[in-house]
XYZ file of C-alpha atoms in Angstrom:
507
model
C 69.866 -0.475 24.572
C 68.382 -0.635 28.097
C 65.455 -2.647 26.805
C 67.827 -5.151 25.132
C 69.737 -5.595 28.407
C 66.493 -6.171 30.318
C 65.394 -8.667 27.682
C 68.634 -10.625 28.055
C 68.351 -10.732 31.837
C 64.739 -11.834 31.960
C 65.430 -14.719 29.559
C 67.692 -16.253 32.192
C 64.737 -16.789 34.515
C 62.169 -18.274 32.119
C 61.566 -21.918 33.072
C 62.265 -24.595 30.473
C 61.666 -28.325 30.360
C 65.054 -29.996 30.759
C 66.014 -32.175 27.806
C 69.253 -32.757 25.933
C 67.821 -33.232 22.444
C 67.332 -30.457 19.894
C 63.881 -29.253 18.890
C 62.938 -27.673 15.574
C 59.539 -25.949 15.906
C 58.932 -25.489 12.169
C 57.142 -28.828 11.474
C 54.663 -28.245 14.300
C 54.168 -24.568 13.405
C 53.383 -25.647 9.834
C 51.062 -28.334 11.156
C 49.233 -25.821 13.361
C 48.791 -23.511 10.362
C 47.297 -26.358 8.315
C 44.915 -27.298 11.124
C 43.804 -23.685 11.459
C 43.224 -23.364 7.700
C 41.023 -26.473 7.764
C 38.940 -25.249 10.700
C 40.470 -27.792 13.069
C 40.890 -25.195 15.789
C 41.298 -27.500 18.792
C 44.049 -29.522 17.131
C 45.822 -26.283 16.167
C 45.947 -25.288 19.835
C 47.399 -28.701 20.685
C 50.193 -28.187 18.137
C 51.007 -24.689 19.411
C 51.039 -26.042 22.963
C 53.764 -28.512 21.994
C 55.783 -25.696 20.419
C 55.393 -23.573 23.547
C 56.461 -26.466 25.771
C 59.538 -27.605 23.841
C 60.885 -24.563 21.971
C 63.957 -22.918 23.490
C 63.739 -19.625 21.626
C 61.820 -16.997 23.602
C 60.198 -15.455 20.509
C 58.944 -18.839 19.338
C 57.520 -19.659 22.774
C 55.792 -16.285 22.931
C 54.403 -16.710 19.415
C 52.930 -20.117 20.265
C 51.305 -18.846 23.457
C 49.792 -15.800 21.741
C 48.484 -17.963 18.885
C 46.782 -20.242 21.420
C 45.111 -17.172 22.880
C 44.076 -15.857 19.453
C 42.457 -19.166 18.495
C 40.666 -19.429 21.848
C 39.270 -15.903 21.539
C 38.571 -15.551 17.823
C 37.616 -19.079 16.782
C 36.380 -20.912 19.885
C 34.679 -18.069 21.811
C 36.595 -19.027 24.943
C 37.351 -15.527 26.189
C 38.499 -16.390 29.714
C 40.889 -19.028 28.420
C 42.247 -16.534 25.894
C 42.646 -13.870 28.568
C 44.726 -16.253 30.688
C 46.954 -17.123 27.718
C 47.492 -13.438 26.844
C 48.317 -12.513 30.439
C 50.710 -15.451 30.712
C 52.521 -14.378 27.523
C 52.850 -10.797 28.769
C 54.126 -11.945 32.155
C 56.682 -14.431 30.825
C 57.823 -12.571 27.709
C 57.304 -8.829 28.382
C 59.774 -7.671 25.704
C 58.795 -10.075 22.944
C 57.935 -8.704 19.502
C 55.112 -11.268 19.387
C 53.028 -9.440 22.021
C 51.203 -7.109 19.618
C 48.092 -9.271 19.546
C 48.390 -10.032 23.255
C 48.199 -6.362 24.290
C 45.594 -5.293 21.712
C 43.276 -8.308 21.890
C 43.479 -8.502 25.687
C 42.548 -4.824 25.880
C 39.521 -5.460 23.653
C 38.452 -8.495 25.697
C 38.665 -6.543 28.936
C 36.722 -3.650 27.405
C 33.920 -5.994 26.343
C 33.826 -7.375 29.878
C 33.536 -3.879 31.362
C 37.017 -3.854 32.963
C 37.754 -0.336 31.783
C 40.830 0.465 33.864
C 42.569 -2.784 32.893
C 41.567 -2.287 29.257
C 42.971 1.235 29.313
C 46.252 -0.061 30.740
C 46.776 -2.628 27.974
C 45.834 -0.202 25.173
C 48.407 2.237 26.570
C 51.015 -0.527 26.723
C 50.178 -1.415 23.123
C 50.746 2.095 21.719
C 53.887 2.498 23.848
C 55.481 -0.758 22.654
C 54.181 -0.934 19.067
C 53.832 2.617 17.704
C 54.252 1.410 14.095
C 51.401 -1.131 14.217
C 48.485 -0.471 11.834
C 46.070 -0.632 14.799
C 47.776 2.313 16.540
C 45.023 4.819 15.645
C 42.335 2.367 16.761
C 44.078 1.969 20.107
C 44.307 5.767 20.474
C 40.581 6.076 19.772
C 39.787 3.361 22.336
C 41.933 5.095 24.970
C 40.015 8.355 24.571
C 36.683 6.513 24.538
C 37.507 4.572 27.695
C 38.639 7.727 29.503
C 35.283 9.378 28.695
C 33.346 6.316 29.864
C 35.321 6.141 33.101
C 34.681 9.828 33.725
C 30.927 9.404 33.117
C 30.779 6.148 35.063
C 29.495 4.236 32.024
C 30.025 0.506 31.516
C 29.919 -0.798 27.917
C 27.188 -3.300 27.155
C 27.525 -6.022 24.540
C 24.541 -8.201 23.704
C 25.422 -11.163 21.533
C 22.651 -12.147 19.174
C 21.975 -15.827 18.629
C 21.586 -16.937 14.999
C 18.165 -16.027 13.585
C 16.366 -16.903 10.389
C 18.413 -15.699 7.459
C 19.904 -16.702 4.141
C 21.458 -20.099 3.577
C 25.234 -19.647 3.938
C 27.662 -20.308 1.100
C 30.346 -22.802 2.152
C 33.842 -22.603 0.653
C 35.451 -26.041 0.470
C 39.107 -26.605 -0.362
C 39.279 -29.455 -2.885
C 43.033 -29.411 -3.502
C 46.317 -27.502 -3.494
C 48.007 -28.192 -6.827
C 50.408 -26.860 -9.455
C 48.017 -27.464 -12.365
C 44.205 -27.555 -12.465
C 42.452 -29.741 -15.029
C 38.671 -29.467 -15.147
C 35.880 -30.315 -17.535
C 32.586 -28.532 -18.199
C 30.039 -30.187 -20.474
C 28.187 -26.895 -20.898
C 29.214 -23.277 -21.344
C 31.006 -21.632 -18.428
C 32.158 -18.195 -17.331
C 35.745 -17.416 -16.336
C 36.150 -14.071 -14.565
C 32.892 -12.935 -16.181
C 33.760 -13.934 -19.760
C 31.841 -16.718 -21.522
C 33.690 -19.835 -22.698
C 32.422 -22.938 -24.550
C 32.180 -26.385 -22.978
C 35.383 -28.400 -22.878
C 38.522 -29.289 -20.925
C 40.416 -26.420 -19.306
C 43.936 -26.457 -17.890
C 45.157 -23.735 -15.529
C 48.872 -23.436 -14.738
C 51.207 -21.281 -12.675
C 53.600 -19.081 -14.653
C 55.499 -15.924 -13.718
C 53.700 -15.595 -10.380
C 50.197 -15.761 -11.862
C 47.559 -18.263 -13.018
C 47.431 -18.795 -16.775
C 44.824 -20.384 -19.028
C 46.890 -21.292 -22.065
C 48.716 -18.060 -22.929
C 46.187 -15.840 -21.166
C 47.222 -14.357 -17.833
C 44.417 -14.439 -15.244
C 46.383 -12.872 -12.359
C 46.345 -14.569 -8.949
C 42.623 -15.269 -8.652
C 40.085 -16.907 -10.963
C 36.297 -17.111 -10.555
C 34.493 -19.838 -12.525
C 30.719 -20.185 -12.900
C 29.015 -23.192 -14.468
C 25.547 -23.854 -15.878
C 25.342 -27.072 -13.882
C 28.132 -29.589 -13.200
C 31.916 -29.511 -13.525
C 34.408 -32.366 -13.223
C 37.642 -32.104 -11.229
C 39.901 -35.038 -10.299
C 37.361 -37.442 -11.816
C 34.598 -36.238 -9.460
C 31.495 -34.239 -10.302
C 30.686 -31.051 -8.403
C 28.067 -28.315 -8.374
C 28.461 -24.674 -7.460
C 31.125 -22.145 -8.329
C 34.872 -22.664 -8.344
C 37.517 -20.247 -7.174
C 41.204 -20.631 -7.967
C 43.663 -18.692 -5.835
C 47.444 -18.631 -6.121
C 49.085 -18.940 -2.713
C 52.559 -20.153 -1.727
C 53.184 -21.174 -5.371
C 50.211 -23.536 -5.355
C 46.694 -23.117 -6.747
C 43.967 -23.428 -4.121
C 40.942 -25.099 -5.721
C 37.877 -23.937 -3.766
C 34.314 -25.131 -4.383
C 31.731 -22.516 -3.281
C 28.186 -23.783 -2.848
C 25.115 -23.486 -0.589
C 25.254 -25.319 2.743
C 22.561 -27.875 1.884
C 24.195 -28.783 -1.424
C 27.496 -29.170 0.442
C 25.899 -31.496 2.998
C 24.530 -33.747 0.266
C 28.174 -34.513 -0.537
C 29.212 -34.888 3.115
C 26.613 -37.113 4.796
C 27.122 -40.206 2.559
C 30.913 -39.897 2.924
C 30.732 -39.708 6.712
C 27.990 -42.319 7.195
C 26.824 -45.184 4.970
C 23.693 -44.270 3.016
C 22.369 -47.776 3.751
C 22.010 -46.947 7.464
C 18.670 -46.017 9.089
C 17.242 -42.650 8.072
C 17.149 -41.284 11.639
C 20.883 -41.942 12.021
C 21.522 -40.140 8.740
C 19.422 -37.206 9.959
C 21.498 -37.022 13.132
C 24.635 -37.040 10.982
C 23.212 -34.269 8.784
C 22.518 -32.003 11.784
C 25.942 -32.727 13.335
C 27.741 -32.045 10.035
C 25.710 -28.873 9.421
C 26.432 -27.647 12.960
C 30.164 -28.243 12.590
C 30.285 -26.571 9.169
C 28.244 -23.583 10.366
C 30.436 -23.081 13.451
C 33.614 -23.093 11.355
C 32.018 -20.966 8.608
C 31.220 -18.195 11.099
C 34.899 -18.052 12.120
C 36.398 -18.175 8.620
C 35.508 -14.827 7.039
C 39.155 -13.757 6.904
C 40.380 -17.150 5.641
C 40.689 -18.322 2.036
C 38.200 -21.138 2.623
C 35.963 -22.523 5.368
C 36.670 -26.251 5.338
C 38.764 -28.842 3.556
C 37.214 -31.796 1.744
C 39.224 -34.346 3.756
C 39.108 -35.818 7.264
C 40.941 -32.657 8.402
C 37.439 -31.102 8.418
C 34.627 -33.292 7.096
C 34.897 -35.612 4.107
C 33.153 -34.067 1.085
C 32.719 -36.011 -2.133
C 30.698 -33.611 -4.240
C 27.921 -34.752 -6.532
C 29.628 -38.085 -7.195
C 29.029 -39.307 -3.633
C 25.346 -38.398 -3.306
C 22.530 -40.878 -2.647
C 18.753 -40.471 -2.442
C 18.547 -41.525 1.226
C 21.254 -39.150 2.437
C 19.692 -36.353 0.363
C 16.400 -37.011 2.152
C 18.179 -36.814 5.538
C 19.606 -33.425 4.566
C 16.282 -32.188 3.229
C 14.289 -33.360 6.291
C 16.602 -31.402 8.624
C 17.108 -28.361 6.394
C 18.637 -25.424 8.263
C 18.804 -27.208 11.634
C 21.871 -26.809 13.847
C 22.760 -27.652 17.432
C 22.880 -24.783 19.928
C 24.128 -24.490 23.503
C 22.964 -21.492 25.540
C 22.203 -19.544 22.388
C 25.466 -20.275 20.585
C 26.240 -22.704 17.732
C 27.897 -25.976 18.719
C 31.098 -27.334 17.189
C 29.617 -30.804 16.794
C 32.531 -33.239 16.724
C 31.699 -36.854 15.894
C 33.617 -40.102 15.469
C 33.152 -43.662 14.254
C 32.888 -45.794 17.437
C 33.159 -44.790 21.108
C 34.304 -48.199 22.368
C 31.495 -47.984 24.927
C 32.405 -44.698 26.624
C 32.466 -41.044 25.498
C 35.264 -38.593 26.219
C 35.463 -34.901 27.093
C 37.239 -32.616 24.605
C 39.639 -31.379 27.286
C 41.265 -34.809 27.565
C 41.798 -34.953 23.812
C 42.707 -31.387 22.736
C 43.088 -29.421 26.015
C 39.994 -27.415 25.003
C 36.827 -27.708 27.062
C 33.226 -27.544 25.829
C 30.320 -28.142 28.244
C 28.342 -30.347 25.854
C 31.080 -33.008 25.601
C 31.068 -35.221 28.679
C 32.509 -38.499 29.857
C 29.596 -40.936 29.944
C 28.854 -44.556 29.214
C 27.642 -45.283 25.679
C 25.708 -48.583 25.708
C 24.718 -48.334 22.059
C 28.040 -48.518 20.215
C 29.224 -51.845 21.643
C 25.736 -53.297 21.382
C 25.596 -52.914 17.629
C 29.252 -53.674 16.950
C 32.291 -54.302 19.100
C 35.432 -52.709 17.731
C 38.450 -54.312 19.355
C 41.876 -53.987 17.812
C 45.558 -54.621 18.416
C 48.676 -53.559 16.582
C 52.431 -53.621 17.005
C 54.625 -50.659 16.113
C 58.405 -50.624 16.250
C 60.182 -48.166 18.499
C 62.278 -47.123 15.513
C 59.146 -46.007 13.664
C 58.122 -43.839 16.625
C 61.640 -42.369 16.714
C 61.401 -41.469 13.019
C 57.951 -39.895 13.388
C 59.075 -37.756 16.320
C 62.159 -36.625 14.408
C 59.953 -35.624 11.455
C 57.960 -33.489 13.908
C 61.094 -31.685 15.078
C 62.157 -33.698 18.141
C 65.859 -34.582 17.920
C 65.583 -37.633 20.133
C 68.021 -40.547 20.191
C 67.088 -44.189 20.775
C 63.795 -44.682 22.653
C 64.147 -46.770 25.789
C 60.460 -47.086 26.708
C 56.968 -45.626 26.265
C 54.500 -45.335 29.148
C 50.879 -44.267 29.617
C 51.369 -41.131 31.687
C 47.809 -40.011 32.492
C 44.537 -41.886 32.114
C 41.068 -40.325 31.896
C 38.118 -41.651 33.963
C 36.844 -42.974 30.622
C 39.859 -45.271 30.461
C 41.486 -43.373 27.612
C 45.161 -42.515 27.744
C 45.598 -38.723 27.937
C 49.386 -38.519 27.525
C 52.198 -40.856 26.569
C 55.642 -40.455 28.111
C 58.306 -41.282 25.513
C 61.634 -41.761 27.252
C 64.705 -41.657 25.042
C 68.380 -41.812 25.962
C 68.678 -38.029 25.667
C 65.402 -36.948 27.284
C 61.638 -37.317 27.574
C 58.777 -36.221 25.317
C 55.345 -35.907 26.906
C 52.947 -36.300 24.018
C 49.152 -36.067 23.989
C 47.777 -39.475 23.086
C 45.641 -38.096 20.262
C 48.782 -36.647 18.669
C 50.426 -40.051 18.948
C 47.366 -41.623 17.308
C 47.301 -39.170 14.409
C 51.069 -39.114 13.843
C 51.375 -42.898 13.754
C 48.204 -43.219 11.687
C 44.578 -43.061 12.920
C 43.780 -46.286 11.078
C 46.661 -47.995 12.938
C 46.120 -46.609 16.450
C 42.346 -46.564 16.121
C 41.631 -44.895 19.465
C 43.247 -43.832 22.717
C 41.004 -46.189 24.684
C 43.927 -48.568 24.771
C 46.805 -50.094 26.683
C 50.439 -50.187 25.624
C 53.058 -52.815 26.407
C 56.643 -53.117 25.236
C 57.471 -56.374 23.488
C 61.158 -56.417 22.602
C 61.794 -53.490 20.273
C 58.079 -53.101 19.507
C 55.095 -51.573 21.287
C 51.905 -53.629 21.491
C 48.748 -51.490 21.492
C 45.414 -53.127 22.398
C 42.249 -51.072 22.400
C 38.548 -50.513 21.731
C 36.660 -48.092 19.540
C 37.620 -45.994 16.521
C 38.244 -42.231 16.641
C 38.745 -39.580 19.305
C 35.620 -40.498 21.294
C 34.244 -36.925 21.503
C 30.634 -36.195 20.519
C 28.430 -38.512 18.486
C 29.479 -42.099 17.946
C 28.242 -42.954 14.457
C 27.855 -46.642 15.283
C 25.978 -45.667 18.424
C 23.664 -43.485 16.344
C 23.081 -46.475 14.072
C 21.988 -48.632 17.007
C 19.759 -45.951 18.508
C 18.019 -45.465 15.154
C 17.642 -49.215 14.759
C 15.944 -49.294 18.169
C 13.417 -46.715 16.977
C 14.979 -43.571 18.448
C 14.458 -40.349 16.493
C 17.339 -38.169 15.384
C 16.595 -35.555 18.042
C 16.917 -38.214 20.762
C 20.206 -39.391 19.266
C 21.612 -35.873 19.243
C 20.428 -35.157 22.781
C 22.228 -38.275 24.044
C 25.541 -37.424 22.388
C 25.393 -33.632 22.858
C 23.684 -33.243 26.258
C 22.267 -29.851 27.097
C 22.003 -28.745 23.475
C 18.898 -27.706 21.551
C 18.089 -27.737 17.830
C 17.346 -24.466 16.048
C 16.353 -23.781 12.438
C 18.479 -20.854 11.240
C 17.278 -20.539 7.613
């Protein structure tokens, strides 16, 4: 009872943004989950940050803050950032049920950094507050271990190995989430180890399991093919896994990295472009896929086949030139100080590159604001579009913001690159401060092509005028095209767009 009283009192002093409209966090929590599933870690943090900022419920705010810390630590290797998030959650919400990961993961981070006394403190807080958690015995073991190390004056040492030559990784690509799966095999196939003849196969959900006709296959199905299978009118190689989750069948293509890239490079960059540009695209795509793959062991799949990760078209999209680009760079990824790089790329920089921090609030040292003379030289991308205020109101309401009529929209912060960082959306019942990249994605990335833009109100519409296409972080594909056309090699292209990185062959 005393703890409940303390919890009630402390809630009175937690600062909130003042706004009169309601906020439903569920759409953004669902969006963050989808981003995380697809390996879009930075965008997931951005979604959780919005939930933390605008939610009124203490448990929801704590959950969002702890999730931001988890993603920073487990998926982005940003330990100091994660530590700050965990400590902030513990300070602001000391009695929240969402602090399990904050106490345990913070204790582990501090232990790895050699801060034994602080680590001991948080492990003790963990077992005191969450005695029923499945990690209780692990925490007890760590407490005894730390006490021995403190007594002996030992400091734990952790040496992180950089990737070395090994086996080619198997990439798991989500092709679809559907109720029914229709696929064709023109040769014999194996379903959960049993041989079946060539033909058309239909898998359906029934009674909480996946069925093939009248045969129950439980919640998971493993399919192996002699060569090619057809799904949604596209040809694919590799294995196929079907998994029942949330009353939908996850259709997951499992195949070697290089085979995967043969279906990615021509979808992300025209196969008619210069070979050196295609090689640069192959290394960037491989680096991104490898980074996400390393962080996805506990997930159902590594990447999606859409723009949420990298576009993957299977065998149907392959071309001889893009295959050569993949083959010529086999096993090569970008590294920064011994660690794999999450190699973001985009269509056209508009003449200037952006840092990740101004797009997703996540910083990486190899993404910098710098002039890009190549993109505009080969092709100028200038655009303008008008969007009604009523459309923006509807989009915000779909995302959980219960705003009334919008009075005006302003560019709140502007990066040295010229890109808008935040938009201030002022309605009759309050203000929403929204990251510009969220605005771009929510209204449609083919409509608001970039955040290198200006905005002006024209009656009940907003007039956007801008340059470039995409978020502006990492390699500009049109810039790579121009550099290759000028005779630059793919390594020079990658060094320009990912400064400070090196290329390493890992298999």
